[in-house]
Tab-separated table of C-alpha atoms in Angstrom:
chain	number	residue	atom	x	y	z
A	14	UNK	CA	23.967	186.479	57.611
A	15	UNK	CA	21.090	188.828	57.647
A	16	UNK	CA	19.523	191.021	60.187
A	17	UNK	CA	17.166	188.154	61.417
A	18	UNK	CA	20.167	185.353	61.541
A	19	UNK	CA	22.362	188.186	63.507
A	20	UNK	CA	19.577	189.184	66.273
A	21	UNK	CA	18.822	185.276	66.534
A	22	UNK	CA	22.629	184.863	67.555
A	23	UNK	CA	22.794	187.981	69.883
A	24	UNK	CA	19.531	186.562	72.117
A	25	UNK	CA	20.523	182.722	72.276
A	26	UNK	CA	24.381	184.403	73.454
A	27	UNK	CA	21.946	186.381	75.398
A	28	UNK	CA	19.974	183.243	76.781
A	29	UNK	CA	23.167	181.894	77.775
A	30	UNK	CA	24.704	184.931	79.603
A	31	UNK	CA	21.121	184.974	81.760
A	32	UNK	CA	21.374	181.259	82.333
A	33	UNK	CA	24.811	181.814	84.250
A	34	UNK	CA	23.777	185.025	85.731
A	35	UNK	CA	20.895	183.645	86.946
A	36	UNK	CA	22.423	180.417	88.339
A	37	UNK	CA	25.468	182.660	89.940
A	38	UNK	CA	22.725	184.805	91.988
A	39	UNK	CA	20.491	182.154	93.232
A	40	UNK	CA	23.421	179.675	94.588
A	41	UNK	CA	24.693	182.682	96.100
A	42	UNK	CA	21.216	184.349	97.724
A	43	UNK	CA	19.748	180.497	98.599
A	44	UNK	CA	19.103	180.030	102.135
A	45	UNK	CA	20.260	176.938	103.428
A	46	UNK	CA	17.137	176.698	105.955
A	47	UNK	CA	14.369	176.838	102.960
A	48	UNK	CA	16.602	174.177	100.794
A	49	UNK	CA	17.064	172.122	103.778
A	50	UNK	CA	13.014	172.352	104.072
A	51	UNK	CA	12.377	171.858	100.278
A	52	UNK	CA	14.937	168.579	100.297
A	53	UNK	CA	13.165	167.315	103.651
A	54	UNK	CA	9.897	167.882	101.686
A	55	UNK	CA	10.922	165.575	99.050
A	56	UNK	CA	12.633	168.080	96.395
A	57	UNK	CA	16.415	166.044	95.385
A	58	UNK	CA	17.198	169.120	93.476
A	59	UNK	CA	17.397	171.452	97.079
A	60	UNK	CA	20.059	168.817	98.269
A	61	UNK	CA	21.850	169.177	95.154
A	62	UNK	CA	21.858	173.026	95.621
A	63	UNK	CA	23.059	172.478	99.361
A	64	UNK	CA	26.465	170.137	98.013
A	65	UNK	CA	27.342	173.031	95.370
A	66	UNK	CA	27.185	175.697	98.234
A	67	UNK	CA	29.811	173.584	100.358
A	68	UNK	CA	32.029	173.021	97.433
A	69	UNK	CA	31.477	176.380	94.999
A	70	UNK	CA	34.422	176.507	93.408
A	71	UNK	CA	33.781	174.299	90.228
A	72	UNK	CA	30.231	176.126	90.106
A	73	UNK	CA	32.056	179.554	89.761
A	74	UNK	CA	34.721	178.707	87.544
A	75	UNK	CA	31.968	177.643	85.131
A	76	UNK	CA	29.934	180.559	85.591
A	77	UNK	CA	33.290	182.786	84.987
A	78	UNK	CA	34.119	181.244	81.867
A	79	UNK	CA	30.460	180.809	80.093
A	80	UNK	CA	29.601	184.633	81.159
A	81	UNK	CA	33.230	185.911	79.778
A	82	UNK	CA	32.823	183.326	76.271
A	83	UNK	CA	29.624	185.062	76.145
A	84	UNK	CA	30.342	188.591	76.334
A	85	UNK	CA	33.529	188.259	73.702
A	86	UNK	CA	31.382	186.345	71.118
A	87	UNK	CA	28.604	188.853	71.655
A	88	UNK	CA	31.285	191.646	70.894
A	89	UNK	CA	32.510	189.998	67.659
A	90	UNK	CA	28.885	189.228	66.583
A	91	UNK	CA	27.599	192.458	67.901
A	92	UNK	CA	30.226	194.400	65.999
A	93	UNK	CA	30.080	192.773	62.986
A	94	UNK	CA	26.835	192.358	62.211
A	95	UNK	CA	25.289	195.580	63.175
A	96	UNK	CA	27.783	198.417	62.074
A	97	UNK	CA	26.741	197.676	58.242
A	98	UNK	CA	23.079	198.620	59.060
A	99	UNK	CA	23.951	201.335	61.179
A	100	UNK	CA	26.200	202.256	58.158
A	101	UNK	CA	23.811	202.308	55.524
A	102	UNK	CA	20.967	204.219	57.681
A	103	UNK	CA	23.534	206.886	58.524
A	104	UNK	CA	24.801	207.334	54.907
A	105	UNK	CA	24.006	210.615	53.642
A	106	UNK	CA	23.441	211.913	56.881
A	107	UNK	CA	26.917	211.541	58.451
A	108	UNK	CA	30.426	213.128	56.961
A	109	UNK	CA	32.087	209.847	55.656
A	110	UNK	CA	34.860	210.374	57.565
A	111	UNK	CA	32.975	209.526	60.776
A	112	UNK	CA	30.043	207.287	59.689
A	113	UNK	CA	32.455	204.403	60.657
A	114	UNK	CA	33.145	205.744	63.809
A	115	UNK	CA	29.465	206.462	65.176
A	116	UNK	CA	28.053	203.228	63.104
A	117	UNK	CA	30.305	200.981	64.775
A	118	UNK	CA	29.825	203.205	68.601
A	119	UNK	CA	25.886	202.806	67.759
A	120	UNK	CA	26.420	199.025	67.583
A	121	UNK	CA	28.993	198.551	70.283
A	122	UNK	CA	26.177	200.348	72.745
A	123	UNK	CA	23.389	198.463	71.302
A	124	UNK	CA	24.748	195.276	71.818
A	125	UNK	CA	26.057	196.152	75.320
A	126	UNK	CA	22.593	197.919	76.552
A	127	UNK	CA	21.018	194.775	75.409
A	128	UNK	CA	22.934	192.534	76.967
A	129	UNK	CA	23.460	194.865	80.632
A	130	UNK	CA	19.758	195.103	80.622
A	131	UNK	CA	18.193	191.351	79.528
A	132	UNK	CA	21.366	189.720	80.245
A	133	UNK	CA	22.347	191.034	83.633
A	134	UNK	CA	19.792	193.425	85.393
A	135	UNK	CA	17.128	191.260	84.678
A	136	UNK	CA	17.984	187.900	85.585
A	137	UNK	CA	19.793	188.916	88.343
A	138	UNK	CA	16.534	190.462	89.918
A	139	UNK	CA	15.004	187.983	89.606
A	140	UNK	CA	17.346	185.584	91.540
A	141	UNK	CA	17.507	187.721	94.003
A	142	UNK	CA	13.554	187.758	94.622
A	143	UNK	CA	12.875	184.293	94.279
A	144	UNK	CA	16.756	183.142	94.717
A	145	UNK	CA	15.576	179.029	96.196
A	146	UNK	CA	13.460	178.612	93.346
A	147	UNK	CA	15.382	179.443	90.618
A	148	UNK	CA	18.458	177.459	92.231
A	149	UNK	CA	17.160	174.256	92.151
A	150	UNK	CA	15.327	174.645	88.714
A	151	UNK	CA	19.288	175.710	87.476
A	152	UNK	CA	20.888	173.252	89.565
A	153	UNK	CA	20.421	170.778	87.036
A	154	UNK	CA	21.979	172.155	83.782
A	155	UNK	CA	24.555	173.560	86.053
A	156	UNK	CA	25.812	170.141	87.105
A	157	UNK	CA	26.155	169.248	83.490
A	158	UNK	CA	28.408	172.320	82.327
A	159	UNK	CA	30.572	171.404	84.819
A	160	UNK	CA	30.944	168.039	84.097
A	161	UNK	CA	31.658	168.948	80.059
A	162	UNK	CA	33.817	171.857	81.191
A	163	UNK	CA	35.680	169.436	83.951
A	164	UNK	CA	39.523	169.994	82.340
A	165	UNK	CA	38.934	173.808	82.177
A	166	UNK	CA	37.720	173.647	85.890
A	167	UNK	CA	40.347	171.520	87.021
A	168	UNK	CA	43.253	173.905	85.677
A	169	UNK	CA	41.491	177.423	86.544
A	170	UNK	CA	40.335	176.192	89.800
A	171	UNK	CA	44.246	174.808	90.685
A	172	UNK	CA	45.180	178.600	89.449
A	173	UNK	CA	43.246	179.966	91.859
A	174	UNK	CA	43.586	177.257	95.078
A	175	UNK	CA	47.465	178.486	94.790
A	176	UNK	CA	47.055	181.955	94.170
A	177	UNK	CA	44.540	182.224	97.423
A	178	UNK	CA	46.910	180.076	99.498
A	179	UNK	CA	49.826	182.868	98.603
A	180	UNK	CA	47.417	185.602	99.591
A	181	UNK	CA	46.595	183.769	103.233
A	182	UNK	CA	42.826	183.809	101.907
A	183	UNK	CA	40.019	181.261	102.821
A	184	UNK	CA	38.905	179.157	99.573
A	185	UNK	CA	35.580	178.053	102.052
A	186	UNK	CA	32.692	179.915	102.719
A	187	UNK	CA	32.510	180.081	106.915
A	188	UNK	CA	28.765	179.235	107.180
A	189	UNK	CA	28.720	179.188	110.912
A	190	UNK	CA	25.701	180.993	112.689
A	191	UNK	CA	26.592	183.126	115.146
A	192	UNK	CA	23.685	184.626	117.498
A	193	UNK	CA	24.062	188.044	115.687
A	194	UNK	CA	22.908	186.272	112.792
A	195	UNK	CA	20.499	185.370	115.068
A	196	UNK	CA	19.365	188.481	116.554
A	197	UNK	CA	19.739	190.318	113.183
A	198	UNK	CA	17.053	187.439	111.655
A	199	UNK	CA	14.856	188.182	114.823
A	200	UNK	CA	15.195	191.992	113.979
A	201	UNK	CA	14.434	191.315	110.247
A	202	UNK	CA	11.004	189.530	111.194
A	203	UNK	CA	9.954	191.883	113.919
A	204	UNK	CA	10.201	194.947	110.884
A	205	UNK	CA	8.680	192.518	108.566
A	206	UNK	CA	5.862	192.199	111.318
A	207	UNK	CA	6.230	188.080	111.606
A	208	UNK	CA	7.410	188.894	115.123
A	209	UNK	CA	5.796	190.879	117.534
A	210	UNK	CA	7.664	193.052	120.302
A	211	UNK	CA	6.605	190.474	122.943
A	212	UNK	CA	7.307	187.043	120.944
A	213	UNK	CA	10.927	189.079	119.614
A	214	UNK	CA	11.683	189.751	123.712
A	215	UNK	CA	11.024	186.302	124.681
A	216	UNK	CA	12.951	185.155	121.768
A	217	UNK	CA	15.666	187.302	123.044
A	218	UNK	CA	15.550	186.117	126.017
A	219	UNK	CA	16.124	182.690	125.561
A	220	UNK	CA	19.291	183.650	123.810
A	221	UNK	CA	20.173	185.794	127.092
A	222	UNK	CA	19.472	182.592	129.462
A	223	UNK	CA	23.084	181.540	128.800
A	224	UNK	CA	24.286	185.381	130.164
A	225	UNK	CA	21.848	186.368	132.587
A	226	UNK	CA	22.661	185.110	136.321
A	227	UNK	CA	19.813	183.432	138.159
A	228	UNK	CA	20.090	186.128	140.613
A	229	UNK	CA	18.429	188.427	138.049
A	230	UNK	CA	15.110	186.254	138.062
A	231	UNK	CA	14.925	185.405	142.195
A	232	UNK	CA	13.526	187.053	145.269
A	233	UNK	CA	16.272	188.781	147.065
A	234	UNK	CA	17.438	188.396	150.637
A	235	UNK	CA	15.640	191.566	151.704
A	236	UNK	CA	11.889	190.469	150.353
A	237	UNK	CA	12.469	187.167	151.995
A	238	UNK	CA	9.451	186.466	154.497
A	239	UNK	CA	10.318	183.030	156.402
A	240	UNK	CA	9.430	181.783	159.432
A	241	UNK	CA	11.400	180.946	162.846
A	242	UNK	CA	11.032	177.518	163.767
A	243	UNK	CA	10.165	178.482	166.952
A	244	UNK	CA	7.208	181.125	165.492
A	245	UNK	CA	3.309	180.308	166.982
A	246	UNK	CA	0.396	179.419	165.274
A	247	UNK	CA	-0.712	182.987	165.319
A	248	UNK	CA	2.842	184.111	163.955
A	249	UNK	CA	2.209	181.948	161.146
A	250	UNK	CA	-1.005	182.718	160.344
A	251	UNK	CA	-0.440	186.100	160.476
A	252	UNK	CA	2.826	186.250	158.172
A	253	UNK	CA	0.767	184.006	155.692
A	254	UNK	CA	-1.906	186.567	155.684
A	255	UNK	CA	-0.028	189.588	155.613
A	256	UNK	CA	2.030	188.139	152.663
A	257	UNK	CA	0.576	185.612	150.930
A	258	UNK	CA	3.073	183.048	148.960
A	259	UNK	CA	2.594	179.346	148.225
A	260	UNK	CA	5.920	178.348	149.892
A	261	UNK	CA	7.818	179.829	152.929
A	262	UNK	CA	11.176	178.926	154.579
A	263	UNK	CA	12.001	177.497	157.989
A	264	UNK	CA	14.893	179.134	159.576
A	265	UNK	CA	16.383	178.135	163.070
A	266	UNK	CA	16.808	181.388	164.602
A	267	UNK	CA	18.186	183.299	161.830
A	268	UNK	CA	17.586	183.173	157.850
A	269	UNK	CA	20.793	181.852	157.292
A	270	UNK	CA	19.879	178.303	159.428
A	271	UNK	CA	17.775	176.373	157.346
A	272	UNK	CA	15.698	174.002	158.035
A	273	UNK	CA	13.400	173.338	155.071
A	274	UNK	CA	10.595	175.002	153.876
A	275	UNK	CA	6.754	174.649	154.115
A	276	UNK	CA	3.781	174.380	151.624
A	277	UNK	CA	0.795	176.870	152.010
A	278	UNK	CA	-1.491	174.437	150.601
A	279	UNK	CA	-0.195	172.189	153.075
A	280	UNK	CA	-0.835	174.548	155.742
A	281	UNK	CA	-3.976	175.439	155.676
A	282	UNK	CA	-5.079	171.721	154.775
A	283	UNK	CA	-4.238	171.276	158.181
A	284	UNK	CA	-6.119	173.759	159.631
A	285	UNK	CA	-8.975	172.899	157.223
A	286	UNK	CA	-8.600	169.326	159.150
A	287	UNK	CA	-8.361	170.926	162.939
A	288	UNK	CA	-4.306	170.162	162.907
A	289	UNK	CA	-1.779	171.863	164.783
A	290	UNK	CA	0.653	173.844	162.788
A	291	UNK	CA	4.065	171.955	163.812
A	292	UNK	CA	6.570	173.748	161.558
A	293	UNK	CA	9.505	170.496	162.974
A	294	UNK	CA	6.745	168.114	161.816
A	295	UNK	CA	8.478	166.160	159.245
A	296	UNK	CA	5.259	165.629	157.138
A	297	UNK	CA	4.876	169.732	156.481
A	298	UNK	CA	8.901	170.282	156.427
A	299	UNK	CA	10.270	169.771	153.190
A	300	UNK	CA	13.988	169.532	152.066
A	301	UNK	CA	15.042	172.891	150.711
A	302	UNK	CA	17.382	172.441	147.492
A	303	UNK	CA	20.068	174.916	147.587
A	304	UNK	CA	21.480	176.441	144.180
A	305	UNK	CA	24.121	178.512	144.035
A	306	UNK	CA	24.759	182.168	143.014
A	307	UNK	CA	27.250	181.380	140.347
A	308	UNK	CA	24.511	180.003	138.134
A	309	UNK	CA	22.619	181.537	135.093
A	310	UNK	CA	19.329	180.920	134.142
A	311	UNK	CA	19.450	177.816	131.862
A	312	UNK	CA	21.806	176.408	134.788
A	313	UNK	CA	19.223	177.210	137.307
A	314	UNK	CA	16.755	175.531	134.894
A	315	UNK	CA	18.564	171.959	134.646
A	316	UNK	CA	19.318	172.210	138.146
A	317	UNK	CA	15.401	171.711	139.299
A	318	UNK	CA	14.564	169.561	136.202
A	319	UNK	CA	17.835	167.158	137.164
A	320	UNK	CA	15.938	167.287	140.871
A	321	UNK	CA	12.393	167.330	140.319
A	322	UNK	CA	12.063	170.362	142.260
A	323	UNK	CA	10.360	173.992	141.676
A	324	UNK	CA	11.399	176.013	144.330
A	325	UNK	CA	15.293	176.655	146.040
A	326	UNK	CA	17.312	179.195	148.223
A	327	UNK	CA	19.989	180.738	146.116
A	328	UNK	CA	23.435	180.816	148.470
A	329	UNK	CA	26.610	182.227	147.757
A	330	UNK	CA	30.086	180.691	148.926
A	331	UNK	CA	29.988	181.881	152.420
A	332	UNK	CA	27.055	179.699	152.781
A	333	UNK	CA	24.992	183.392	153.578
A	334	UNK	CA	21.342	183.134	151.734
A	335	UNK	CA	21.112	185.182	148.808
A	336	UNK	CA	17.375	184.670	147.640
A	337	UNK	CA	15.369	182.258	147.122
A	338	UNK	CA	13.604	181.792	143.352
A	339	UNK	CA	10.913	179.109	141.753
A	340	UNK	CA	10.433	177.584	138.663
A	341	UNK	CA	7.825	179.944	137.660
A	342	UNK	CA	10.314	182.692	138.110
A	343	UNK	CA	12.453	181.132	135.908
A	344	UNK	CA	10.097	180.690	133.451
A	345	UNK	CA	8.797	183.998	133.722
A	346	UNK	CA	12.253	185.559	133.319
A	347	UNK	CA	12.308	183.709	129.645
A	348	UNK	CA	8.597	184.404	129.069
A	349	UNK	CA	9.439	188.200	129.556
A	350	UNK	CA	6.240	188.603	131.960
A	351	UNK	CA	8.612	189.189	135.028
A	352	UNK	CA	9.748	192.318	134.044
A	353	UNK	CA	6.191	194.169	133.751
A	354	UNK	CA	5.454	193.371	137.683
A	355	UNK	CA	8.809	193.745	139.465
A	356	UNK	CA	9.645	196.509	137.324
A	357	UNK	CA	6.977	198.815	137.722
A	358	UNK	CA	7.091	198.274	141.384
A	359	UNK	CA	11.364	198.578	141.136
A	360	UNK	CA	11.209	201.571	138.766
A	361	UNK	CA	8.485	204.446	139.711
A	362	UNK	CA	8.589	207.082	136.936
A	363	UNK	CA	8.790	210.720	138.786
A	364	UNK	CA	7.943	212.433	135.089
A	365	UNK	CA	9.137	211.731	131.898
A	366	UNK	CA	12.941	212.389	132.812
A	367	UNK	CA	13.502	210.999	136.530
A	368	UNK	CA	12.797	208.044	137.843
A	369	UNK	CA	12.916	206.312	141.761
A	370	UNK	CA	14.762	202.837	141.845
A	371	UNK	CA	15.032	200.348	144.472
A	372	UNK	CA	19.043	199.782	144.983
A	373	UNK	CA	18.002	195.249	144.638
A	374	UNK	CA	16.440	195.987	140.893
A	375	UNK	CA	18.750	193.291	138.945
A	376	UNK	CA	21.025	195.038	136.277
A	377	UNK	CA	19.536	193.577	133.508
A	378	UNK	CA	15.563	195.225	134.446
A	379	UNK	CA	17.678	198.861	134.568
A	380	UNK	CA	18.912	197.931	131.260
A	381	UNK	CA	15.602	197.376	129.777
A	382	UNK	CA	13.739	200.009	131.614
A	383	UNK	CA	16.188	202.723	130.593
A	384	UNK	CA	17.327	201.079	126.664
A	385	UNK	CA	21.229	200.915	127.790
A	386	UNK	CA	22.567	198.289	125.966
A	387	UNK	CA	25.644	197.250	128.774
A	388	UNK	CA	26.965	198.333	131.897
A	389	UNK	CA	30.840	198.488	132.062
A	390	UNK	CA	32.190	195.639	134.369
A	391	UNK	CA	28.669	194.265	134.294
A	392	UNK	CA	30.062	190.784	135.923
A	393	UNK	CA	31.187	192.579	139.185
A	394	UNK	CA	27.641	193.237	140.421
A	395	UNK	CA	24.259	192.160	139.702
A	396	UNK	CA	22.306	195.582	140.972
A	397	UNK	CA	22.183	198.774	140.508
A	398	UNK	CA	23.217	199.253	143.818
A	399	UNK	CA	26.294	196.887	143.115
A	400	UNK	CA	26.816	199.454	139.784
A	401	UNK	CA	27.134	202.525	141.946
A	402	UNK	CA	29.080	200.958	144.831
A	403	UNK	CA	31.147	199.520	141.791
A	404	UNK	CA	32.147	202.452	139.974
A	405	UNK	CA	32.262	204.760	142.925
A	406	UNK	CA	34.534	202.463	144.498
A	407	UNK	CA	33.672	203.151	148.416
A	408	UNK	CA	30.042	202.202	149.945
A	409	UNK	CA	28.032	205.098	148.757
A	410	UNK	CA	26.613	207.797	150.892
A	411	UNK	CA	23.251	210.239	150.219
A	412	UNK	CA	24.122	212.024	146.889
A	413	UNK	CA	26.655	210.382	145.752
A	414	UNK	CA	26.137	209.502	142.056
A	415	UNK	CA	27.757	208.224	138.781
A	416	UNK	CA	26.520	209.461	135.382
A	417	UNK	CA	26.535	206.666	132.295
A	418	UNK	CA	25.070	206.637	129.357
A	419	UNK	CA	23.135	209.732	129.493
A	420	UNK	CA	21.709	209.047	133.021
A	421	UNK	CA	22.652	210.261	136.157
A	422	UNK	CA	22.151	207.665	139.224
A	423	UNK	CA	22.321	209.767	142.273
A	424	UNK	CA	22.113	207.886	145.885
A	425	UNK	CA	19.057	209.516	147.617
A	426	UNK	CA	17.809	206.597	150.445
A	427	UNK	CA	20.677	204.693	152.822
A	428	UNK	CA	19.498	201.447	154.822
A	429	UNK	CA	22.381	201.302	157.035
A	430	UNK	CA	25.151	200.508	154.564
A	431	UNK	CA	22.955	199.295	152.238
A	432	UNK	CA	21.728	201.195	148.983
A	433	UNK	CA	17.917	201.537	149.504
A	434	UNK	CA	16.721	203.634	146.813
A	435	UNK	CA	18.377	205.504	143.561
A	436	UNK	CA	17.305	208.407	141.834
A	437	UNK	CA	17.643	208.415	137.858
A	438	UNK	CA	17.889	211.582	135.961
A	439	UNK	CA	18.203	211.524	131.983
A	440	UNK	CA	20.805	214.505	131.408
A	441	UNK	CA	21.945	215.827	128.391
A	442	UNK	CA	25.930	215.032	128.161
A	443	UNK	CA	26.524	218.403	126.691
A	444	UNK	CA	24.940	220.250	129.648
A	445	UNK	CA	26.329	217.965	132.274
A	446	UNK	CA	29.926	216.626	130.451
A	447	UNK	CA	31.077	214.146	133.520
A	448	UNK	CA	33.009	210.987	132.874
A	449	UNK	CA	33.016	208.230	134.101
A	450	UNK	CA	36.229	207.017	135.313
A	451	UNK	CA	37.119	203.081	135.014
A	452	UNK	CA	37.639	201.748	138.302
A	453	UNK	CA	41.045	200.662	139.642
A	454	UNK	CA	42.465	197.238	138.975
A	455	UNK	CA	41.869	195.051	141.805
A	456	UNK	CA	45.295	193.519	141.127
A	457	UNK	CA	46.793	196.679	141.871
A	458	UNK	CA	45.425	197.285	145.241
């Protein structure tokens, strides 16, 4: 054959050697939630795509044997019917005694250059870039190879089922999403800009709903303003004006005895209408629904869908009243618009490196204020109070503090026994080097 006849062979061996590159790369790179979108759009091929990625190993054996065929013909061609050229342009120029040598090395890297940089680099970039696309458009010819090359793929694949089962190795790709794949797809699109901070928080969020106790999202037992069922009309309206809510409990002497709560609305419809206020008048007391502690988020969400109700006192099992939260807390906690009200009235910035904290701030604000990513034996406490008392072990005292994670939270304000107020310091660990001890196991006590 002549120089035309030999290139001709070298490109269609070529051809073929991108065709199976090509068709490797995409089935590999193809993301099941665009092919599941092209195939609900009408495309058969996409679905076609989908079975081969749930059953690769026929698809791979072929691709295996047409790209190693390839690249042994393309060395016997390649050899063969460039080294005479080579020969005859180097003669004269070259000792005899190495033009074979070099004439056949000339081919031997022609040949392989062209086929590393048409036959590989090339197609495989571009099934990476457009990897859906080029998948279903393959998918087709694919599915015939491997029906002509069934015997071959029989035998190889039954070489390699029993050589894998030897070696303990999966023969199934484990296409199970996980919610890191789930966060890292959320990271991808908020640093491809498709996400914005805000939309990639609430996202997040939504996630957390599963993790995050509904204590984190309610008004705790110290903010609670209630009234006594025994309070005057003057009590009431003054509470209601002094702090204004839409809903309020009704306690029997303490806050732990309730009664029910009342509507604002309610209220001041009947003084709009010249009424007494009668907080034991069944037609203003309503039913409180009681949720309790143990709950997260989503929980606390089914529980006032499954009873048509938007607001409820959070107890714990003592029967002692933790909080009380609402549906638009709850919502707000997802939404992510909680956290820029309580926080910045939770977490008062001294300068850029100290901060005041109220003791009740839920865990999970701390963690977002101050980037930590976990607290250790985060589901022994729900505060940042309950962190200190926690790790300290004892109820703290003024100046007692526990450094973590580059922070030092120092005890400046006590309420009695309670943790009123926290001071946070960002240190620098090699300055200040103290550890933080894990506490003691409670089964050893």
């Amino acid at each position: 054959m002549g120089l035309f006849e030999n290139l001709l062979v070298i490109f269609c061996l070529i051809g073929v050697s991108c065709f199976f590159s090509m068709s490797e790369i995409s089935l590999a790179a193809a993301r099941k939630m665009r092919l599941r979108q092209s195939l609900e759009e009408g495309d058969l091929r996409a679905g076609k795509v989908l079975q081969l990625q749930e059953h690769p190993g026929s698809f791979f054996t072929v691709v295996q044997i047409g790209l190693n065929a390839v690249a042994i013909m393309g060395g016997i061609v390649g050899e063969s019917s460039f080294t005479p050229y080579f020969r005859a342009a180097l003669d004269g120029v070259l000792p005899a005694a190495y033009l074979d040598q070099v004439s056949f090395l000339l081919s031997f890297v022609m040949v392989t250059s062209m086929f590393i940089l048409i036959a590989d680099l090339m197609p495989k970039r571009i099934a990476m870039a457009i990897p859906e696309k080029v998948a279903v458009v393959l998918v087709g010819p694919m599915l015939v190879c491997i029906t002509l090359l069934k015997p071959f793929v029989w035998l190889f694949n039954m070489l390699a089922d029993g050589i894998m089962k030897l070696l303990s190795l999966p023969t199934v790709r484990n296409d199970e999403v996980t919610i890191d794949d789930m966060y890292a797809v959320m990271d991808a699109g908020a640093e491809a800009g498709v996400l914005d901070k805000d939309e990639q928080q609430m996202i997040e969020n939504v996630f957390e709903m599963q993790t995050i106790p509904v204590t984190a999202a309610m008004t705790s037992r110290e903010s609670i303003v209630y009234f006594l069922s025994s309070d005057s009309e003057e009590d009431i309206k003054r509470k209601i004006t002094e702090d204004p809510h839409s809903k309020f409990l009704v306690c029997d002497g303490q806050l732990d005895n309730i009664k029910g709560f009342v509507d604002a609305k309610e209220l001041l419809l009947r003084l709009i209408n010249g009424k007494s206020l009668d907080l034991n008048d069944a037609k203003v007391l309503h039913t409180s629904l009681i949720i309790p502690d143990t709950l997260n988020l989503a929980e606390a969400m089914e529980f006032f869908k499954n009873h048509r109700a938007d607001f409820g006192v959070v107890m714990n099992e003592y029967a002692l009243v933790v909080g009380i939260v609402t549906s638009n807390d709850l919502q707000s906690a997802v939404m992510g618009t909680w956290a820029l009200h309580d926080v910045e009235e939770q977490i008062v910035a001294r300068d850029t490196n100290s901060w005041l904290v109220d003791g009740v701030t839920p865990i999970t604000d701390v963690m977002r204020a101050f980037e930590i990513e976990e607290f250790p034996y985060s589901e022994n406490y729900e505060t940042v109070a309950g962190f200190v008392t926690y790790m300290l072990r004892k109820i703290p005292k003024r100046t007692d503090f526990v450094v973590y994670a580059g922070f030092k939270f120092e005890v400046v304000d006590i309420d009695a026994f309670r943790v009123d107020q926290l001071l946070v310091t960002r240190i620098d660990a090699a300055d200040n080097p103290l550890p933080v001890l894990p506490p003691v196991d409670d089964k050893k006590q």
